[in-house]
PDB file of C-alpha atoms in Angstrom:
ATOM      1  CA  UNK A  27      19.591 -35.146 -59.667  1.00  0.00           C
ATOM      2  CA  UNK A  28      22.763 -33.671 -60.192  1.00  0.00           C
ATOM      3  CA  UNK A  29      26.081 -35.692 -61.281  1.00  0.00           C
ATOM      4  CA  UNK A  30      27.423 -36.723 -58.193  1.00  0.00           C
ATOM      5  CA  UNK A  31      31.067 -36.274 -59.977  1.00  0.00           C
ATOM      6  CA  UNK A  32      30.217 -32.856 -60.999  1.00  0.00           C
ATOM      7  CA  UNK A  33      28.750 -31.868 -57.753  1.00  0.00           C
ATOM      8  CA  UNK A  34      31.976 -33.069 -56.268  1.00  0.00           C
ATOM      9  CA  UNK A  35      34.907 -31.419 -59.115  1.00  0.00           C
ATOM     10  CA  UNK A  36      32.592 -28.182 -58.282  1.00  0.00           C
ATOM     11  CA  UNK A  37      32.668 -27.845 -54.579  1.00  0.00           C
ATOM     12  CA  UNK A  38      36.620 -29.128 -54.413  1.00  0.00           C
ATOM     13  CA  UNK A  39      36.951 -26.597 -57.431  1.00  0.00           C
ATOM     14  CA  UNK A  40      35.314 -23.338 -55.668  1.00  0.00           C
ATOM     15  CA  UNK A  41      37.087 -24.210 -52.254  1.00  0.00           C
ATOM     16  CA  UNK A  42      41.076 -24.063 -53.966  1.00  0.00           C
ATOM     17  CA  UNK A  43      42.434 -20.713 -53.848  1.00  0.00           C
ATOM     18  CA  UNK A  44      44.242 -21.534 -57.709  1.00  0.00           C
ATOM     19  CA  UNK A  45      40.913 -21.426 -59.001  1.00  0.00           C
ATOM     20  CA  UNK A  46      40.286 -17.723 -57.733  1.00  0.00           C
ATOM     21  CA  UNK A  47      44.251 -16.954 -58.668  1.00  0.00           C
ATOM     22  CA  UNK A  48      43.603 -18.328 -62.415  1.00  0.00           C
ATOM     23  CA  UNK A  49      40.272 -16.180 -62.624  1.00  0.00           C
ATOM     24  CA  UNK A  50      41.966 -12.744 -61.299  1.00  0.00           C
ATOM     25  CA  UNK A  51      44.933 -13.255 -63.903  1.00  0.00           C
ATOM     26  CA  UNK A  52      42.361 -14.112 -66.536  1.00  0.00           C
ATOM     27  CA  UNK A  53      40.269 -10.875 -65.366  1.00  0.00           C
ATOM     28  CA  UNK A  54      43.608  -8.872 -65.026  1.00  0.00           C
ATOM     29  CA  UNK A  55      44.752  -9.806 -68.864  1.00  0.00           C
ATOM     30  CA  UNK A  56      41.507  -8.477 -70.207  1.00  0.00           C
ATOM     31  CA  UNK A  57      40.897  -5.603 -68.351  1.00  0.00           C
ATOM     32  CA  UNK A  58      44.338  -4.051 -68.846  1.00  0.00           C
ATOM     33  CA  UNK A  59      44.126  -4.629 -72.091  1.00  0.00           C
ATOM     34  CA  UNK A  60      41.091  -2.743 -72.516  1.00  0.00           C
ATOM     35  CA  UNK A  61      41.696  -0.062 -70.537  1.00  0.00           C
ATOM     36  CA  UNK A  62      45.505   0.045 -72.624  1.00  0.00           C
ATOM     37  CA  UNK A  63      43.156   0.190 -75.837  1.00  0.00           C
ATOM     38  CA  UNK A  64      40.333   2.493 -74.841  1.00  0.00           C
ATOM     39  CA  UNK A  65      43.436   4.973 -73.316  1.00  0.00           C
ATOM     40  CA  UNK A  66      45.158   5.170 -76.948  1.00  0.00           C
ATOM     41  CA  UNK A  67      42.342   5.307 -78.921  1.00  0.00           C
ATOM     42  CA  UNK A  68      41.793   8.738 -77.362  1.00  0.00           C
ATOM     43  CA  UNK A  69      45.244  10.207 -78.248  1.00  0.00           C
ATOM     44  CA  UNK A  70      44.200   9.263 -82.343  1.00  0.00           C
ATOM     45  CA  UNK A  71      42.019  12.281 -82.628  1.00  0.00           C
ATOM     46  CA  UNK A  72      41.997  16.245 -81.542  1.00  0.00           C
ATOM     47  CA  UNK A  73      39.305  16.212 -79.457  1.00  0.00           C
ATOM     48  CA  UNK A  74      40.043  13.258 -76.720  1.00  0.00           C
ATOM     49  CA  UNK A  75      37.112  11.377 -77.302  1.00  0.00           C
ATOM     50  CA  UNK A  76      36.615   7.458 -78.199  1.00  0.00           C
ATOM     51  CA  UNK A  77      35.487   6.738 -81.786  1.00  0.00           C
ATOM     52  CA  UNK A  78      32.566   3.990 -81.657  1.00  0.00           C
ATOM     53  CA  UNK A  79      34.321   2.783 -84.867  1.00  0.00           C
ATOM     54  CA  UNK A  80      37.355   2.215 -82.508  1.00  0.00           C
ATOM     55  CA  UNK A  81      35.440   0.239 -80.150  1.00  0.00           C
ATOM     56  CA  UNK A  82      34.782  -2.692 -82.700  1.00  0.00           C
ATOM     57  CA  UNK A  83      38.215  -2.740 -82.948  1.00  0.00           C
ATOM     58  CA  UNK A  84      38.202  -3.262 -79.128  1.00  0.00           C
ATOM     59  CA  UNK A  85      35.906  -6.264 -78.820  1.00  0.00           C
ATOM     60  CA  UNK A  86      37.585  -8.254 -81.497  1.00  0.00           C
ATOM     61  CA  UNK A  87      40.709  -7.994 -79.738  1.00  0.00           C
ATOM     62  CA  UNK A  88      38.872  -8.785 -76.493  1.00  0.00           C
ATOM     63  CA  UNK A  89      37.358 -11.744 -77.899  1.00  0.00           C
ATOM     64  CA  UNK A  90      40.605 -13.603 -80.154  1.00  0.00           C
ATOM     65  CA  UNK A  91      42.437 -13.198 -76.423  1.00  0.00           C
ATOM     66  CA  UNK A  92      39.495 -14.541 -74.894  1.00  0.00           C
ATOM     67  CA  UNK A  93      39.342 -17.682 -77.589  1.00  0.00           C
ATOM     68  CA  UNK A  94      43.315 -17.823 -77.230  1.00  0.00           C
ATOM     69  CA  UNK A  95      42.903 -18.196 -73.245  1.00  0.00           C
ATOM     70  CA  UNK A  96      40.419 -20.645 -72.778  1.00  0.00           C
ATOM     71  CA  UNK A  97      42.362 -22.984 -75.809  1.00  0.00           C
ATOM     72  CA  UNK A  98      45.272 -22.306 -73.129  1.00  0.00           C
ATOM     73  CA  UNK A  99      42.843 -23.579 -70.173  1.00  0.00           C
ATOM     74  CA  UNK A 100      40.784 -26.366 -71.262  1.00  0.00           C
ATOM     75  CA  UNK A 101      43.359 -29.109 -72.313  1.00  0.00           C
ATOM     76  CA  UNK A 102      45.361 -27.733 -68.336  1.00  0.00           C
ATOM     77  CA  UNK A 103      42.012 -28.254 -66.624  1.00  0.00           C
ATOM     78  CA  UNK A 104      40.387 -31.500 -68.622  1.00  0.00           C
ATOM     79  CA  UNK A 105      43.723 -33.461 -70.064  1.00  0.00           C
ATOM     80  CA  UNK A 106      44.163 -34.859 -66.041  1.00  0.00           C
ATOM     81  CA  UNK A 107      40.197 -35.492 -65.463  1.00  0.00           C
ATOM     82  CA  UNK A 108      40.544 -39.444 -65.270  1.00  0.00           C
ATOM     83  CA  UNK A 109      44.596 -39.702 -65.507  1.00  0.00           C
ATOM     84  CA  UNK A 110      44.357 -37.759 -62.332  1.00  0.00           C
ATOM     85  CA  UNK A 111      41.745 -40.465 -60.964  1.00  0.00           C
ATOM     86  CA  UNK A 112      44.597 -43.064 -62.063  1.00  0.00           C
ATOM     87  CA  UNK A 113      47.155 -41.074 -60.134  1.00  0.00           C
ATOM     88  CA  UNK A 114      45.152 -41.139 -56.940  1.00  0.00           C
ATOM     89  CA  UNK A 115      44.083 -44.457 -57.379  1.00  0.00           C
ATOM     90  CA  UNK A 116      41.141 -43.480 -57.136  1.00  0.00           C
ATOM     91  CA  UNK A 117      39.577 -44.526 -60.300  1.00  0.00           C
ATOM     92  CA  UNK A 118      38.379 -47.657 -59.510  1.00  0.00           C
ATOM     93  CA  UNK A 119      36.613 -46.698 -56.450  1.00  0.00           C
ATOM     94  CA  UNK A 120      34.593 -44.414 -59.119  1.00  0.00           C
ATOM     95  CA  UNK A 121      33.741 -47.858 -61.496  1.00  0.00           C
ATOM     96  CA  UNK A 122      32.493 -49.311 -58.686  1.00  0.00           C
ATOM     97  CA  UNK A 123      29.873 -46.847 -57.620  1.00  0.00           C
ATOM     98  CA  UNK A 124      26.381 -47.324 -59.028  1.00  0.00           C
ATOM     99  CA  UNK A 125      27.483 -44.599 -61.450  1.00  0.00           C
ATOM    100  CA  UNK A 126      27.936 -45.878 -65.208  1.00  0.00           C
ATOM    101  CA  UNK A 127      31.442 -45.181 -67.688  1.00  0.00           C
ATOM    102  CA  UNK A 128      29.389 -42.204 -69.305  1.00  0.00           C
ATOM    103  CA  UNK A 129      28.200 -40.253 -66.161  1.00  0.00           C
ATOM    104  CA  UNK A 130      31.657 -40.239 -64.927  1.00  0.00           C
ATOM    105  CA  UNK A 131      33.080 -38.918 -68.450  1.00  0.00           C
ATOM    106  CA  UNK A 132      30.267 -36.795 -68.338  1.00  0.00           C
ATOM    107  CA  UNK A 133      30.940 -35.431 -65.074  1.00  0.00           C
ATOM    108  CA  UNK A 134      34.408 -34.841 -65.303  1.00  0.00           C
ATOM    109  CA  UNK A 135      34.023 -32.937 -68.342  1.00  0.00           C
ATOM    110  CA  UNK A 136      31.342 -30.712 -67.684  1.00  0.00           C
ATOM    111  CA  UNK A 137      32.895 -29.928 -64.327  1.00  0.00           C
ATOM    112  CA  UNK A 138      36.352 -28.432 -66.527  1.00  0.00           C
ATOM    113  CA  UNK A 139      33.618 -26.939 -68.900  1.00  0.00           C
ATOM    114  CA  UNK A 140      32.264 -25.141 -65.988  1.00  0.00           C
ATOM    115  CA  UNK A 141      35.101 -23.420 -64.650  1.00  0.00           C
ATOM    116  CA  UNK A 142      35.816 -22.400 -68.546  1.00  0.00           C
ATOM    117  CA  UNK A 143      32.341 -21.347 -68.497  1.00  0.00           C
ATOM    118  CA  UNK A 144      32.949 -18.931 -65.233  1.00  0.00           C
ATOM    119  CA  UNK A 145      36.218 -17.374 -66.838  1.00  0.00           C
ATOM    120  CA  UNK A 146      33.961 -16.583 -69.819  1.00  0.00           C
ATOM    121  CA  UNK A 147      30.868 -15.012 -67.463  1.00  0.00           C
ATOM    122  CA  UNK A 148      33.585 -13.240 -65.854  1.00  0.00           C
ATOM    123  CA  UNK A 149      34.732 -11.035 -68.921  1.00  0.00           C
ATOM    124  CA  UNK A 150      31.058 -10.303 -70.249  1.00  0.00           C
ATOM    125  CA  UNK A 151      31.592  -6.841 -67.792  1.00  0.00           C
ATOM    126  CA  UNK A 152      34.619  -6.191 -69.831  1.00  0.00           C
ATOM    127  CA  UNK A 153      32.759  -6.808 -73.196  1.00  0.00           C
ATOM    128  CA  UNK A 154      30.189  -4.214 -71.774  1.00  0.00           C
ATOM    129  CA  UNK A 155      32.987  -1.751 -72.930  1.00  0.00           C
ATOM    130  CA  UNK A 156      32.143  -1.962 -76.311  1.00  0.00           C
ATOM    131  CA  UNK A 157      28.482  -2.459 -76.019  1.00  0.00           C
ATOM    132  CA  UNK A 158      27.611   0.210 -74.226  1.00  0.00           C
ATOM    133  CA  UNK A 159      29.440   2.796 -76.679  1.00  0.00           C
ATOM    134  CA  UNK A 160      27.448   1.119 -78.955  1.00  0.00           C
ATOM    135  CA  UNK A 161      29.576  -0.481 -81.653  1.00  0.00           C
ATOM    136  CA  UNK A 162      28.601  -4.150 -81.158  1.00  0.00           C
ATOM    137  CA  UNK A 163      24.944  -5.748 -79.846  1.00  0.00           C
ATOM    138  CA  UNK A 164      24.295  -7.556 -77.140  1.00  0.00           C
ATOM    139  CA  UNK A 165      23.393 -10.849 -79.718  1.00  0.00           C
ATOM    140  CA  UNK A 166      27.010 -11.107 -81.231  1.00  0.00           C
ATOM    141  CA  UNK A 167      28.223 -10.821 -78.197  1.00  0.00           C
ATOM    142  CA  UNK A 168      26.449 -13.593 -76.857  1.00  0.00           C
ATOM    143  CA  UNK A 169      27.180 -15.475 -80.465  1.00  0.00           C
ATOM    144  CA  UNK A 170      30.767 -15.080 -79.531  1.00  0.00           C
ATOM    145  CA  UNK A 171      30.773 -16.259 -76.351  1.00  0.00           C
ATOM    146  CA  UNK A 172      28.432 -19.361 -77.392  1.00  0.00           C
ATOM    147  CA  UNK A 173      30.993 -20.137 -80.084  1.00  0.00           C
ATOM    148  CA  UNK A 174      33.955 -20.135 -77.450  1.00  0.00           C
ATOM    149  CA  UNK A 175      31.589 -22.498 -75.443  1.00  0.00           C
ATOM    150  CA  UNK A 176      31.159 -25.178 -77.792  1.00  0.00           C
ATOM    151  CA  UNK A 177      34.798 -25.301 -79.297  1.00  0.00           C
ATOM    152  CA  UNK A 178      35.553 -25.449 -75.566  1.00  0.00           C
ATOM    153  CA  UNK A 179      33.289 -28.375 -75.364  1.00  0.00           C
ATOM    154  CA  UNK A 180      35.136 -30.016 -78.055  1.00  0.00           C
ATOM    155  CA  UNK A 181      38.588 -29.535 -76.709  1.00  0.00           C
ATOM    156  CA  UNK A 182      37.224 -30.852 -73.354  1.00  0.00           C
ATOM    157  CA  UNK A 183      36.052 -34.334 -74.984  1.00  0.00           C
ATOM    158  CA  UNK A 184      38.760 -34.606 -76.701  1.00  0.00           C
ATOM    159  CA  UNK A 185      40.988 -34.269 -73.467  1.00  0.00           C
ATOM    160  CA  UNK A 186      39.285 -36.068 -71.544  1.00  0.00           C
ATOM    161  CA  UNK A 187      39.269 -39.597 -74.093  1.00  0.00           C
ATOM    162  CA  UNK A 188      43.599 -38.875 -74.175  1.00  0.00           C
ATOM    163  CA  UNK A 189      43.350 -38.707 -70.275  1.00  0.00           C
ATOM    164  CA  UNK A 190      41.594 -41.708 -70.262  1.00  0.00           C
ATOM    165  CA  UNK A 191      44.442 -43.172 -72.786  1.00  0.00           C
ATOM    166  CA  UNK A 192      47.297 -42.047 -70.929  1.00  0.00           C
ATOM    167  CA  UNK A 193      48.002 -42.968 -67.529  1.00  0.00           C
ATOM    168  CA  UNK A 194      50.176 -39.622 -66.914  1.00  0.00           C
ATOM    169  CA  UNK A 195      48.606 -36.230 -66.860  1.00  0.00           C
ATOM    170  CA  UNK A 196      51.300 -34.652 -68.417  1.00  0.00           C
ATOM    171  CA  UNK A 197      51.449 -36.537 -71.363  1.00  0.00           C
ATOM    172  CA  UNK A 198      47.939 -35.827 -72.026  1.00  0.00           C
ATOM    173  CA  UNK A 199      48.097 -32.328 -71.574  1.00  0.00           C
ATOM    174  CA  UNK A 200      51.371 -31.914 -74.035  1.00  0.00           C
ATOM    175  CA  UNK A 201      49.818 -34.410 -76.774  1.00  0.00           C
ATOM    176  CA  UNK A 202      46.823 -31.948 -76.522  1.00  0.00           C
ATOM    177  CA  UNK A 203      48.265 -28.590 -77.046  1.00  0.00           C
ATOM    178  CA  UNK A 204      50.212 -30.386 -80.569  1.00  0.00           C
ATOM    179  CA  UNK A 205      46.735 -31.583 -81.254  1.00  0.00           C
ATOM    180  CA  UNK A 206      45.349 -27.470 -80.882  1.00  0.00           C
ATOM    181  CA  UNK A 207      48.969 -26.716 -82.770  1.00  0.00           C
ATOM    182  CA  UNK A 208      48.322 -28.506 -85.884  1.00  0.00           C
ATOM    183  CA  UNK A 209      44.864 -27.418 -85.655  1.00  0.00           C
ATOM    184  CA  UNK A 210      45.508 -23.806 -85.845  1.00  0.00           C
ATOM    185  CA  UNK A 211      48.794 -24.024 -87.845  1.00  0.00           C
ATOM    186  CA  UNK A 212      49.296 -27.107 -89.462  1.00  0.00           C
ATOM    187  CA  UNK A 213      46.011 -26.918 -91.583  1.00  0.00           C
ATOM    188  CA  UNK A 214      46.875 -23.636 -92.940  1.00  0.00           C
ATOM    189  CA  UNK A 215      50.262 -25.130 -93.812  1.00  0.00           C
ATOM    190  CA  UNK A 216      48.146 -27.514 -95.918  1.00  0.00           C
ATOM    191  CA  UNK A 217      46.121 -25.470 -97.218  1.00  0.00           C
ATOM    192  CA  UNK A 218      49.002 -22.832 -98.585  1.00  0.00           C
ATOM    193  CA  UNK A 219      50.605 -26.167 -99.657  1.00  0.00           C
ATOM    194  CA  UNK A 220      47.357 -27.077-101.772  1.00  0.00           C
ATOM    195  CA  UNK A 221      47.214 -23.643-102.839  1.00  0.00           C
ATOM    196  CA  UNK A 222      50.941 -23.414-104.096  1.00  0.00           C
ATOM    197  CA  UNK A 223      50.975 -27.244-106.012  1.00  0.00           C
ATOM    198  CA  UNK A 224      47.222 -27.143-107.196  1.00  0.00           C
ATOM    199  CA  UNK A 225      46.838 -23.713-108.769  1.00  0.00           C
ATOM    200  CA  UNK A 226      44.049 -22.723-110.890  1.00  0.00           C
ATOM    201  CA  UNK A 227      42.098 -25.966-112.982  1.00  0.00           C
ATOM    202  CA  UNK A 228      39.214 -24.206-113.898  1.00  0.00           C
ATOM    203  CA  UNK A 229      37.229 -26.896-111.269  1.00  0.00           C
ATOM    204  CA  UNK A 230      36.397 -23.771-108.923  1.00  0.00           C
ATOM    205  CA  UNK A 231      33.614 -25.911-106.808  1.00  0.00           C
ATOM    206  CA  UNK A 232      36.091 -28.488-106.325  1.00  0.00           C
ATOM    207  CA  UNK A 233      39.028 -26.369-104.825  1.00  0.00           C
ATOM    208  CA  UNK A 234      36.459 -24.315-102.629  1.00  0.00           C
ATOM    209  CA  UNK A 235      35.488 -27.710-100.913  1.00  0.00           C
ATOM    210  CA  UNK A 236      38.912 -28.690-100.350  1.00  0.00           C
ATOM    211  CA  UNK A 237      39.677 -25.772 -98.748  1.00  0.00           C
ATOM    212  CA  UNK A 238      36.808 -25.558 -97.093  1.00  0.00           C
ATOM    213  CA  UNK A 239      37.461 -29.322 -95.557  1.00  0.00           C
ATOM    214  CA  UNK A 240      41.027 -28.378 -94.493  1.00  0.00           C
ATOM    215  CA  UNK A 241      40.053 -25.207 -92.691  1.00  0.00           C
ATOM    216  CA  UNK A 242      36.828 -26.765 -90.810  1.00  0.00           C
ATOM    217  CA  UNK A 243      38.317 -28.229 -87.908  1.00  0.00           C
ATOM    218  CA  UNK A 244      40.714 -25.453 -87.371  1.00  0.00           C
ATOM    219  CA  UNK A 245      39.366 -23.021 -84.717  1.00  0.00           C
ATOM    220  CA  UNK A 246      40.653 -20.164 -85.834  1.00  0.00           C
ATOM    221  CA  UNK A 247      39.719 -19.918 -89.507  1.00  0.00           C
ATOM    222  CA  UNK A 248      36.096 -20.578 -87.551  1.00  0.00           C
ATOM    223  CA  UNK A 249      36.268 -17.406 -85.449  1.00  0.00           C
ATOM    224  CA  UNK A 250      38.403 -15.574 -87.831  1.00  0.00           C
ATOM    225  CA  UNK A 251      34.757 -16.083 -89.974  1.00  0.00           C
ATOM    226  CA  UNK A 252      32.523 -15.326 -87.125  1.00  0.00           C
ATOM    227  CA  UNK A 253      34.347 -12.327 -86.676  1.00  0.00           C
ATOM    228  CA  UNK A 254      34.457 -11.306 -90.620  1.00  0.00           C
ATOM    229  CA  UNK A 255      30.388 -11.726 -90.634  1.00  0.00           C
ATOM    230  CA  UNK A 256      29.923  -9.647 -87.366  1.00  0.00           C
ATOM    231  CA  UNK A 257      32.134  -7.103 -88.573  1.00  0.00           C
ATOM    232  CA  UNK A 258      30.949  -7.242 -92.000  1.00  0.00           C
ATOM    233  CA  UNK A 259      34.526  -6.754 -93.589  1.00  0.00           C
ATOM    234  CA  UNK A 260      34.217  -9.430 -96.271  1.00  0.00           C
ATOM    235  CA  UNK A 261      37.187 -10.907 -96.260  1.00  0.00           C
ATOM    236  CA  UNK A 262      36.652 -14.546 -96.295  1.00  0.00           C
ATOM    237  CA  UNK A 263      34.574 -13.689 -99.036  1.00  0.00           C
ATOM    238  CA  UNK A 264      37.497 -12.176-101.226  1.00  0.00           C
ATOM    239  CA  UNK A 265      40.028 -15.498 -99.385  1.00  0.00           C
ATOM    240  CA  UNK A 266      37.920 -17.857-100.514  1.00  0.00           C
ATOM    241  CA  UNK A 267      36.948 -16.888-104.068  1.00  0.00           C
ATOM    242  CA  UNK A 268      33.546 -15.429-103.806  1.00  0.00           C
ATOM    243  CA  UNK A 269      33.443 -13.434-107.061  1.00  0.00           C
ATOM    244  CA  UNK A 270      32.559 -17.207-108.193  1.00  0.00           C
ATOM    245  CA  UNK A 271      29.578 -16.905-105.844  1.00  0.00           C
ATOM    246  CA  UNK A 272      26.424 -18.731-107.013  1.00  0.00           C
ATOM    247  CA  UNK A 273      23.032 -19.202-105.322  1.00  0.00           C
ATOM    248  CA  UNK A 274      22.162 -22.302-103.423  1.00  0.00           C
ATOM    249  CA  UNK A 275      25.499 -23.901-103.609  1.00  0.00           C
ATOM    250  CA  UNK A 276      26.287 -25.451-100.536  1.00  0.00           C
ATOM    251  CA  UNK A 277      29.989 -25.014-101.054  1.00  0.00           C
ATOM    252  CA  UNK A 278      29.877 -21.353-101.367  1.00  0.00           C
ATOM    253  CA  UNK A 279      27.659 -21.425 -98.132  1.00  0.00           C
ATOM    254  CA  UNK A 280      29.770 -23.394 -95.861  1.00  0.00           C
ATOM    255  CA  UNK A 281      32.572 -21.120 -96.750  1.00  0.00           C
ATOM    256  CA  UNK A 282      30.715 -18.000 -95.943  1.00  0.00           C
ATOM    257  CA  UNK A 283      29.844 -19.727 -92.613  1.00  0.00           C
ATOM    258  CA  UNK A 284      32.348 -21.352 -91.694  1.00  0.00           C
ATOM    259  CA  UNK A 285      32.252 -21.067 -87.993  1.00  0.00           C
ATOM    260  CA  UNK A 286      28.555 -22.659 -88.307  1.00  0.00           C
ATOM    261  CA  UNK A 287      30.036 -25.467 -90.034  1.00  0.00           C
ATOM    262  CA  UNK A 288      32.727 -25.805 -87.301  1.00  0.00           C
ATOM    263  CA  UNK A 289      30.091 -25.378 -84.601  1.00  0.00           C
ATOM    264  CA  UNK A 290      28.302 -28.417 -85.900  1.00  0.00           C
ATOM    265  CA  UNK A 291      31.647 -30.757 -86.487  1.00  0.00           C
ATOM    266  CA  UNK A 292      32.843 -29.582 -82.856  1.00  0.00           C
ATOM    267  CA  UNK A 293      29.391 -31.306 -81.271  1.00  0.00           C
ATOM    268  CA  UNK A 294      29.805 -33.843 -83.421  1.00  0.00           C
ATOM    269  CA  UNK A 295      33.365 -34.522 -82.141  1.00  0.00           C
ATOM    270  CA  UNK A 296      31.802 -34.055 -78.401  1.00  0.00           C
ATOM    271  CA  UNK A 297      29.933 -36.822 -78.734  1.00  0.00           C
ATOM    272  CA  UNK A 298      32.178 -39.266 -80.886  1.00  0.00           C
ATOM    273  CA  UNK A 299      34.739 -38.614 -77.845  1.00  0.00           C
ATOM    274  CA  UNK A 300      32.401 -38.886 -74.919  1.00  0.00           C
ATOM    275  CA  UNK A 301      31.383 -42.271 -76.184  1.00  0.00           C
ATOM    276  CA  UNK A 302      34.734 -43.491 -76.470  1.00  0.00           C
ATOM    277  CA  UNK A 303      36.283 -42.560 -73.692  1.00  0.00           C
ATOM    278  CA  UNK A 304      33.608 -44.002 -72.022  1.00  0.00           C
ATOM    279  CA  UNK A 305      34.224 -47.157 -73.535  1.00  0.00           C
ATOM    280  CA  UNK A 306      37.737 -46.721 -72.413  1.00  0.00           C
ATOM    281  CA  UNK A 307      37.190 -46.941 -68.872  1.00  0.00           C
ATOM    282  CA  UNK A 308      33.868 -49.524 -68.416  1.00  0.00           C
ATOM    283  CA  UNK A 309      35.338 -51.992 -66.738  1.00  0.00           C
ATOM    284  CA  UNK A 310      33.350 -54.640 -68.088  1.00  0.00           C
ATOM    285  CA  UNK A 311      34.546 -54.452 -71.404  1.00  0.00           C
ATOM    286  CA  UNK A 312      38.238 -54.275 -69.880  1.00  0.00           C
ATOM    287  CA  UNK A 313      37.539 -57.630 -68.641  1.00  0.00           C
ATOM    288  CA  UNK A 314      36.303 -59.069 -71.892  1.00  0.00           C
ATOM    289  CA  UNK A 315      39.205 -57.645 -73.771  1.00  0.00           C
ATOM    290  CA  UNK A 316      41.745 -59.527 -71.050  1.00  0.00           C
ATOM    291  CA  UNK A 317      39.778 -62.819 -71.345  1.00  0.00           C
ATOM    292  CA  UNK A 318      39.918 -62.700 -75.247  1.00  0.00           C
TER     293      UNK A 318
END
């Protein structure tokens, strides 16, 4: 049987005209900026033709906008899942239903996962662009799009336990995007701070694992990896000092894989959060924590 809350967010969702505005401007940003690309990579040689070598170029462009816009959407769409429920007063009519604390977390957020998921689906035609001159496969395009998936899974849980902290939707959407902000930027701060102060003590294992700890939950060092090993370029392997590669050392493969590593933490985190906030809202233990 299906989640009666995500059977619900899904029909309300498909009926509002904002959903269908959102997709088109989603579609619009994509496509433009594909056909932009594709129409000046033709002026770069003599004979006004696309270079396949081009085209790479083209879906890794494609896909860091695509990552970039659905961080932009999820907290927007999940940060006011049960806030929203406050707001309408309707939250309590939900606690009473024969429904338990985790279907309805589980509800809301796979109902904002997917409307993510249908802004993803949407672009795979625009993808198509560089697959079908050849210059990516089908599999890391469908590797990319699973890795967008499950960070967007992440960022959903984690929206949905602030919206069921704060009682204004607002606040939880703005405390989510600094949450995303110090993801992306302030761990890189950190990690050029560790750089800068710990230089060079000879303990090369143990500097790779800090680093390797401070980039993990940021999402872009993960798909700035994903997109190094589909491309093939090597570059996290010359960032993180991989002339001191060795065989078997789990250090050295976490930080060739990094966006493996943050695959696994960001299901991890999925779970921690659903749990919680679903502890959050069961009323029962509300009532224990009044009586104590």
């Amino acid at each position: 049987m299906m989640n009666p809350v995500l059977r619900r967010e899904a029909v309300t969702t498909m009926r509002n005209w904002k959903t269908y505005g959102a997709l088109l401007i989603f579609l619009a940003i994509t496509s433009v900026g594909a056909a932009f690309y594709v129409y000046a990579s033709m002026f770069q040689n003599y004979l006004y033709n696309t270079d396949p070598a081009a085209m790479v170029w083209l879906y890794v462009v494609l896909a860091g906008v695509q990552m970039g816009l659905v961080m932009l959407a999820t907290p927007a769409i999940a940060a006011g899942s049960i806030s929203g429920e406050r707001e309408r007063q309707t939250l309590d009519l939900l606690l009473v239903t024969k429904m338990t604390p985790l279907s309805i977390v589980w509800g809301k957020m796979m109902s904002s996962l997917i409307y993510v998921l249908l802004l993803v689906v949407a672009t795979v035609p625009v993808f198509g662009v560089a697959f079908y001159y050849g210059s990516i496969s089908l599999g890391s395009i469908l590797l990319m799009l699973l890795f967008i998936l499950v960070m967007s899974l992440a960022l959903s849980a984690v929206s949905v336990f602030l919206s069921c902290i704060f009682r204004k939707t607002v606040i939880s959407i703005v405390l989510m995007y600094l949450i995303i902000g110090v993801l992306c930027f302030g761990t890189l701060i950190l990690l050029a701070f560790y750089a800068l102060f710990a230089g060079r003590s000879g303990q090369i294992d143990m500097s790779l694992w800090i680093s390797v700890l401070i980039l993990l939950p940021n999402p872009g060092a993960a798909f700035f990896s994903l997109m190094d090993m589909q491309m093939g370029s090597g570059i996290v392997h010359g960032l993180l000092n991989m002339a001191y590669y060795h065989d078997g050392n789990l250090v050295y493969w976490l930080a060739e894989h990094l966006w493996m590593a943050h695959m696994a933490a960001s299901l991890a985190v999925t779970a921690l959060f659903v749990w919680l906030s679903a502890r959050m809202i069961d009323p029962v233990r509300e009532k224990r924590r009044r009586k104590s």
